XYZ file of C-alpha atoms in Angstrom:
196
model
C -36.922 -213.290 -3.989
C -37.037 -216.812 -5.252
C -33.902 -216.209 -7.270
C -32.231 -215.169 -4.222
C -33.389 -218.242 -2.493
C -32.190 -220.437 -5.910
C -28.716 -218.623 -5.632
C -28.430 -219.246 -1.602
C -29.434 -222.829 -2.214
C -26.551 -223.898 -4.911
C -23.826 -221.860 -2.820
C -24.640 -224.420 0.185
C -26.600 -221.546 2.592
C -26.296 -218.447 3.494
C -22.352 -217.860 4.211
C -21.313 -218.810 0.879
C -23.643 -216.999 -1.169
C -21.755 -213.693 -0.481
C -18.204 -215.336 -1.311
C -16.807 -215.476 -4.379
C -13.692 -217.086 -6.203
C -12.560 -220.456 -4.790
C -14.898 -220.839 -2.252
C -17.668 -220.272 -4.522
C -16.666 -223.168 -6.767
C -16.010 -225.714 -3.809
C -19.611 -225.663 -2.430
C -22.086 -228.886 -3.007
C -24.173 -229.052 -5.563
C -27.680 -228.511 -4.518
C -30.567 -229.031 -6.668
C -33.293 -226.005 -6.201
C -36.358 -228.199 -5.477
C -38.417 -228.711 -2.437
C -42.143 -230.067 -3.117
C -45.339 -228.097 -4.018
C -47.578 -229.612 -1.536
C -51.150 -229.820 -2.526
C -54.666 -230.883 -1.394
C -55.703 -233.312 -4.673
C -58.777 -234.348 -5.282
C -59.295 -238.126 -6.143
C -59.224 -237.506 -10.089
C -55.288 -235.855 -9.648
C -54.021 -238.153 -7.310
C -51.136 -239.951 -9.596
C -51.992 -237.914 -12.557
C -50.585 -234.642 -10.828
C -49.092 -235.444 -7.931
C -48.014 -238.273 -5.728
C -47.523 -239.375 -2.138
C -44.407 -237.230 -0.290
C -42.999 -240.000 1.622
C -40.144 -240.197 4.010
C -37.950 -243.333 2.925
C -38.191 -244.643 6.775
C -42.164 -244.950 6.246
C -41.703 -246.041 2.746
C -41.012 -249.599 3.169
C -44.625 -250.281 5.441
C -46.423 -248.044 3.165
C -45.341 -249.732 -0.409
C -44.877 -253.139 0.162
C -48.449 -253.473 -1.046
C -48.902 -250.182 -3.451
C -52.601 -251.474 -4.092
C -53.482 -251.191 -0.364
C -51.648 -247.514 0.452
C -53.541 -245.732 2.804
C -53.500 -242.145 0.936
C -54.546 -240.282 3.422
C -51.967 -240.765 5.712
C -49.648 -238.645 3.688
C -48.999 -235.438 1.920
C -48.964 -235.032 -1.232
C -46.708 -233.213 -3.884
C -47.146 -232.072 -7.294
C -44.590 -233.274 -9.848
C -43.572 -232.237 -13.189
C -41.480 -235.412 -15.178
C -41.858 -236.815 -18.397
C -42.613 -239.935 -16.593
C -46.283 -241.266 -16.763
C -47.582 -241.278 -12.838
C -49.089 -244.010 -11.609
C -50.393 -245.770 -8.250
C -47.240 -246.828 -5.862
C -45.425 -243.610 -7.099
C -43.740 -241.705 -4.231
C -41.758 -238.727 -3.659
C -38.918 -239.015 -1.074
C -36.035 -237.204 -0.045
C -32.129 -238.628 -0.721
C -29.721 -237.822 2.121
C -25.782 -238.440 1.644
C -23.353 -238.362 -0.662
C -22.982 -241.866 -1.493
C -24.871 -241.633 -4.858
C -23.414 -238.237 -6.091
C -23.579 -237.216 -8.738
C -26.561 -239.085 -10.379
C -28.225 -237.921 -6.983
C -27.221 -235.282 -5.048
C -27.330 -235.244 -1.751
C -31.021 -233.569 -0.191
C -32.405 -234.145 -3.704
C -36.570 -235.202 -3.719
C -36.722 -238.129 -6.007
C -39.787 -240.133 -7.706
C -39.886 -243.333 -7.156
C -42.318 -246.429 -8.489
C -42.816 -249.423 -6.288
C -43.114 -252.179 -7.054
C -39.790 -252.642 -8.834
C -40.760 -254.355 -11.995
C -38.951 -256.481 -13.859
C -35.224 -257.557 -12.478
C -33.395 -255.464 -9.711
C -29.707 -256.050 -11.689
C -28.820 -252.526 -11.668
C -31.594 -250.648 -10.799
C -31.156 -248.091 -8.417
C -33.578 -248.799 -5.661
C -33.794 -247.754 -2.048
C -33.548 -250.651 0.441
C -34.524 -251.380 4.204
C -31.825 -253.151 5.997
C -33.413 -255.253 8.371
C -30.257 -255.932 10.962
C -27.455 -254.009 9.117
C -27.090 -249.821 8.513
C -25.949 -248.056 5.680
C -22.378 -246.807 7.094
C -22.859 -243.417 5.451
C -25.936 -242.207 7.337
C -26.929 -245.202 10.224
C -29.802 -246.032 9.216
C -31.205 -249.357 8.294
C -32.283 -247.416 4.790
C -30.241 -246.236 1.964
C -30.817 -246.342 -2.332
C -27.524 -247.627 -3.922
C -27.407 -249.151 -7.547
C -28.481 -253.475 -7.175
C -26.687 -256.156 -8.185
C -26.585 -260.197 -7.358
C -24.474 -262.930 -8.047
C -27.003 -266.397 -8.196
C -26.390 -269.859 -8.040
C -29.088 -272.577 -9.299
C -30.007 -275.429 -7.558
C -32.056 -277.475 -9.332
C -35.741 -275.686 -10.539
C -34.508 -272.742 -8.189
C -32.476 -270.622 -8.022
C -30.768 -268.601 -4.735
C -28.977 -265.495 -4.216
C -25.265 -265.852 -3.587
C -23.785 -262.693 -3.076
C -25.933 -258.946 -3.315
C -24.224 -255.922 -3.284
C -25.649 -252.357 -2.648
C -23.169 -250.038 -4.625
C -22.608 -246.528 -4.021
C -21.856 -244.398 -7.453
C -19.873 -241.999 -5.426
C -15.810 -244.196 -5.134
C -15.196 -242.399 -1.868
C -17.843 -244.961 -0.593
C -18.046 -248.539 0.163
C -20.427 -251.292 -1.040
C -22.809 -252.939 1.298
C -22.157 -256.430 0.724
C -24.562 -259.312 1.775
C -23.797 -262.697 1.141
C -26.100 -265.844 0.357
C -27.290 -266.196 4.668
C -27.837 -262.494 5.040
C -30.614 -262.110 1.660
C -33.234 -261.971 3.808
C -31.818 -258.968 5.890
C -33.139 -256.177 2.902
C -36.171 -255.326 1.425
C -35.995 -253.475 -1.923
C -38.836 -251.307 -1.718
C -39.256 -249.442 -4.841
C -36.879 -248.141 -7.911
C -35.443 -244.887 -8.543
C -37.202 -243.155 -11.320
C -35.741 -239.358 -11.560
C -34.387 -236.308 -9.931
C -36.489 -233.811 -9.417
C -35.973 -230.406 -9.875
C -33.239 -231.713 -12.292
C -32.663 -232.486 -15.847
C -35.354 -235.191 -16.420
């Protein structure tokens, strides 16, 4: 049965699992991986399994990964050859904008904080008074990159842009006066379900 479900799943539902030829070929890629929920007990918490977040919560919840609340989410086990660790979170990707290095509906890891430089990491980002034109929401992951200019000791952002892998989408461009309208909230650290 689950091999009917797999099959379903990567011929984009139902209709087009029964078609062949043409049709076949055209549908969306779909990774076959929706999270193992589990009950974890305080010794498997980011050994086994992490926090299943929703990326509109995300950006409250891991701000401050040393002060999550835990309980306030489910939690889902995860199989990577990445090490776990506290501020680790499993969301779900929706939109094309990022295909193919993330399909669209794919459950992703991801490690906040981002550590180290942003420069082009992918990282999914809370728009404070803009939306990502792809979905409308005020949250998307695109790839990170800024253009700085030093004044002095410091140093300011001049220009970021949020870019899309997929070309049939546009950048989100933010210049200098709007740096304060995002908050990266973590990185992207692997597909799920995919080849890791």
């Amino acid at each position: 049965m689950q091999e009917i479900d797999v099959v379903i799943e990567q011929t984009g539902g139902w209709p087009g699992a029964f078609q062949a030829g043409e049709a076949q070929a055209a549908a969306p890629k779909v990774i076959p991986f929706r999270p193992r929920i589990v009950q974890p007990g305080p010794k498997e918490r980011y050994v086994t399994c992490v926090p299943l977040v929703p990326l509109k919560v995300a950006a409250g919840a891991f701000s401050d990964p040393q002060h999550i609340d835990d309980d306030g989410f489910e939690w889902a086990a995860v199989e990577t050859k990445r090490r776990l660790r506290p501020g680790m979170f499993v969301a779900q990707v929706v939109g094309k904008s990022m295909e193919p290095a993330i399909p669209d509906g794919a459950y992703c890891l991801f490690a906040a904080p981002v550590e180290g430089t942003r420069q082009g990491k992918t990282v999914p980002v809370q728009l404070r008074d803009a939306t990502d034109p792809e979905s409308g929401e005020r949250y998307t992951v695109k790839r990170y990159e800024s253009e700085k200019a030093q004044a002095g000791d410091t140093w300011r952002h001049e220009k970021i842009t949020l870019k899309p892998v997929n070309p049939d989408f546009k950048p989100i461009v933010l210049t200098g006066a709007d740096e304060g309208q995002l908050q990266v909230v973590a990185e992207f650290v692997d597909v799920l379900g995919g080849e890791s």
